[in-house]
């Protein structure tokens, strides 16, 4: 089934000039980049994007981290894209991530883990609408 998912390249990765390397891994997995942009979230925007985590102890740190530099947002499309891209990202904590995954290759730690991916097709639709206006016509 052809699906779409939302990818974010997080501040730790954009600061280390890893945008191209990470997009290359994504394309190498057979996922197509349908839309792409670089932006810097405000605290309010980051808090809304990660609202599902608002009761978690790491929420405030996560907001501060996600607003510490620019991010890249991309809409990815492909066969079972949500699952395929999460497999490519690897475990949340890079210490537990498999060899060859983005997080094993590039993440710094549990928080600064280089990439975000939607965890369901429903959340992919919500997150995509949050990050992109529709002007992309993709
Ligand atoms: P993401 O939403 O960014 O794709 O990551 P994920 O599904 O693998 O992990 P999730 O549980 O949704 O957590 C969201 C992000 O919060 C940061 N985090 N910090 N300090 C901590 O204990 C902790 N736990 C999670 C990470 O940046 C994680 O990706
Ligand atoms: Mg998540």
Tab-separated table of C-alpha atoms and ligand atoms in Angstrom:
chain	number	residue	atom	x	y	z
A	1	UNK	CA	0.000	0.000	0.000
A	2	UNK	CA	1.424	3.395	-0.989
A	3	UNK	CA	1.455	5.651	2.077
A	4	UNK	CA	2.819	9.004	3.183
A	5	UNK	CA	4.641	9.919	6.377
A	6	UNK	CA	6.207	13.020	7.906
A	7	UNK	CA	9.957	13.213	8.449
A	8	UNK	CA	11.736	15.864	10.515
A	9	UNK	CA	15.507	16.230	10.545
A	10	UNK	CA	16.129	17.571	14.054
A	11	UNK	CA	18.431	20.418	15.189
A	12	UNK	CA	21.358	18.187	16.227
A	13	UNK	CA	21.551	16.902	12.648
A	14	UNK	CA	20.984	20.181	10.768
A	15	UNK	CA	23.711	21.803	12.925
A	16	UNK	CA	26.176	19.083	11.867
A	17	UNK	CA	25.389	19.489	8.120
A	18	UNK	CA	23.767	16.055	7.929
A	19	UNK	CA	20.673	17.055	5.914
A	20	UNK	CA	22.011	15.673	2.633
A	21	UNK	CA	23.356	12.465	4.184
A	22	UNK	CA	20.033	11.717	5.917
A	23	UNK	CA	17.929	12.514	2.825
A	24	UNK	CA	20.260	10.230	0.866
A	25	UNK	CA	19.571	7.344	3.296
A	26	UNK	CA	15.828	7.993	2.912
A	27	UNK	CA	15.988	7.946	-0.891
A	28	UNK	CA	18.259	4.906	-0.722
A	29	UNK	CA	15.498	3.056	1.129
A	30	UNK	CA	13.192	3.666	-1.855
A	31	UNK	CA	11.125	6.427	-0.234
A	32	UNK	CA	10.290	9.439	-2.421
A	33	UNK	CA	10.574	13.005	-1.081
A	34	UNK	CA	7.289	14.654	-2.118
A	35	UNK	CA	7.809	17.999	-0.308
A	36	UNK	CA	10.750	19.523	1.542
A	37	UNK	CA	11.592	22.648	3.563
A	38	UNK	CA	13.871	24.059	6.282
A	39	UNK	CA	12.335	26.060	9.128
A	40	UNK	CA	12.810	27.045	12.761
A	41	UNK	CA	9.968	26.226	15.152
A	42	UNK	CA	8.808	28.646	17.833
A	43	UNK	CA	8.347	27.250	21.354
A	44	UNK	CA	4.586	27.395	20.847
A	45	UNK	CA	4.756	25.484	17.549
A	46	UNK	CA	7.031	22.793	19.007
A	47	UNK	CA	4.756	22.444	22.044
A	48	UNK	CA	1.757	21.911	19.749
A	49	UNK	CA	3.580	19.470	17.471
A	50	UNK	CA	4.573	17.268	20.434
A	51	UNK	CA	1.355	17.832	22.446
A	52	UNK	CA	0.861	14.033	22.851
A	53	UNK	CA	3.901	14.089	25.171
A	54	UNK	CA	2.734	17.007	27.349
A	55	UNK	CA	2.473	14.867	30.507
A	56	UNK	CA	5.873	13.218	29.974
A	57	UNK	CA	8.828	14.316	32.163
A	58	UNK	CA	10.944	15.090	29.078
A	59	UNK	CA	8.371	17.418	27.441
A	60	UNK	CA	9.956	20.780	28.390
A	61	UNK	CA	13.439	19.579	27.476
A	62	UNK	CA	12.077	18.286	24.164
A	63	UNK	CA	10.535	21.699	23.339
A	64	UNK	CA	13.795	23.473	24.191
A	65	UNK	CA	15.806	21.024	22.095
A	66	UNK	CA	13.458	21.154	19.071
A	67	UNK	CA	13.689	24.968	19.041
A	68	UNK	CA	17.489	25.085	19.505
A	69	UNK	CA	18.140	25.298	15.762
A	70	UNK	CA	16.584	24.805	12.350
A	71	UNK	CA	14.816	21.616	11.332
A	72	UNK	CA	13.973	20.129	7.947
A	73	UNK	CA	10.476	18.812	7.249
A	74	UNK	CA	9.760	16.346	4.461
A	75	UNK	CA	6.748	14.412	3.224
A	76	UNK	CA	7.860	10.897	2.286
A	77	UNK	CA	5.908	8.514	0.081
A	78	UNK	CA	6.325	4.814	-0.582
A	79	UNK	CA	5.189	1.284	0.136
A	80	UNK	CA	4.141	1.137	3.838
A	81	UNK	CA	5.998	4.442	4.296
A	82	UNK	CA	5.170	4.907	8.011
A	83	UNK	CA	6.670	1.550	9.022
A	84	UNK	CA	9.442	1.600	6.402
A	85	UNK	CA	10.703	5.007	7.534
A	86	UNK	CA	10.477	4.133	11.263
A	87	UNK	CA	12.560	1.031	10.565
A	88	UNK	CA	15.102	3.196	8.771
A	89	UNK	CA	15.168	5.668	11.723
A	90	UNK	CA	15.896	2.960	14.306
A	91	UNK	CA	15.065	2.888	18.034
A	92	UNK	CA	14.407	6.163	19.886
A	93	UNK	CA	17.549	5.617	21.974
A	94	UNK	CA	20.464	5.261	19.514
A	95	UNK	CA	22.145	2.826	21.920
A	96	UNK	CA	19.337	0.396	21.081
A	97	UNK	CA	19.185	1.162	17.346
A	98	UNK	CA	20.186	-1.404	14.725
A	99	UNK	CA	23.281	-0.992	12.581
A	100	UNK	CA	22.509	0.835	9.336
A	101	UNK	CA	19.691	2.940	10.796
A	102	UNK	CA	19.775	6.742	10.761
A	103	UNK	CA	19.840	6.964	14.566
A	104	UNK	CA	22.602	4.365	14.957
A	105	UNK	CA	24.633	6.213	12.341
A	106	UNK	CA	24.076	9.823	13.404
A	107	UNK	CA	22.115	10.302	16.669
A	108	UNK	CA	23.936	11.750	19.687
A	109	UNK	CA	21.681	10.504	22.516
A	110	UNK	CA	18.083	9.686	23.496
A	111	UNK	CA	16.946	13.292	23.047
A	112	UNK	CA	19.206	14.499	20.228
A	113	UNK	CA	18.305	11.562	18.019
A	114	UNK	CA	18.516	13.333	14.642
A	115	UNK	CA	15.131	12.446	13.125
A	116	UNK	CA	11.395	12.254	13.780
A	117	UNK	CA	8.907	10.021	11.988
A	118	UNK	CA	5.124	9.753	12.295
A	119	UNK	CA	4.005	6.674	14.243
A	120	UNK	CA	0.745	5.969	12.335
A	121	UNK	CA	-0.934	6.981	9.051
A	122	UNK	CA	-3.450	9.030	11.077
A	123	UNK	CA	-0.692	10.974	12.837
A	124	UNK	CA	1.174	11.322	9.531
A	125	UNK	CA	-1.840	13.172	8.095
A	126	UNK	CA	-2.084	15.462	11.167
A	127	UNK	CA	1.662	16.195	11.262
A	128	UNK	CA	1.862	16.777	7.504
A	129	UNK	CA	-0.994	19.292	7.672
A	130	UNK	CA	0.814	21.019	10.578
A	131	UNK	CA	4.098	21.394	8.679
A	132	UNK	CA	2.890	21.994	5.096
A	133	UNK	CA	0.215	24.329	3.780
A	134	UNK	CA	-0.923	22.419	0.695
A	135	UNK	CA	0.682	24.968	-1.663
A	136	UNK	CA	3.150	22.218	-2.590
A	137	UNK	CA	0.412	20.497	-4.677
A	138	UNK	CA	2.294	17.251	-4.171
B	1	LIG	P1	9.861	10.897	17.317
B	1	LIG	O1	8.415	11.084	17.771
B	1	LIG	O2	10.687	12.153	17.440
B	1	LIG	O3	9.922	10.287	15.940
B	1	LIG	O4	10.572	9.823	18.259
B	1	LIG	P2	10.012	8.439	18.771
B	1	LIG	O5	8.622	8.195	18.255
B	1	LIG	O6	11.042	7.403	18.496
B	1	LIG	O7	9.992	8.694	20.351
B	1	LIG	P3	8.849	9.389	21.260
B	1	LIG	O8	8.582	8.469	22.398
B	1	LIG	O9	7.689	9.822	20.408
B	1	LIG	O10	9.615	10.664	21.855
B	1	LIG	C1	9.678	11.866	21.128
B	1	LIG	C2	11.060	12.446	21.255
B	1	LIG	O11	11.264	12.934	22.586
B	1	LIG	C3	12.654	12.817	22.926
B	1	LIG	N1	12.760	11.973	24.110
B	1	LIG	N2	13.454	12.308	25.154
B	1	LIG	N3	14.781	12.340	27.641
B	1	LIG	C4	13.938	11.344	27.376
B	1	LIG	O12	13.674	10.464	28.160
B	1	LIG	C5	13.323	11.329	26.049
B	1	LIG	N4	12.541	10.391	25.583
B	1	LIG	C6	12.189	10.800	24.344
B	1	LIG	C7	13.350	12.197	21.730
B	1	LIG	O13	13.846	13.260	20.906
B	1	LIG	C8	12.218	11.468	21.048
B	1	LIG	O14	12.502	11.213	19.703
B	2	LIG	MG1	7.069	9.640	18.429
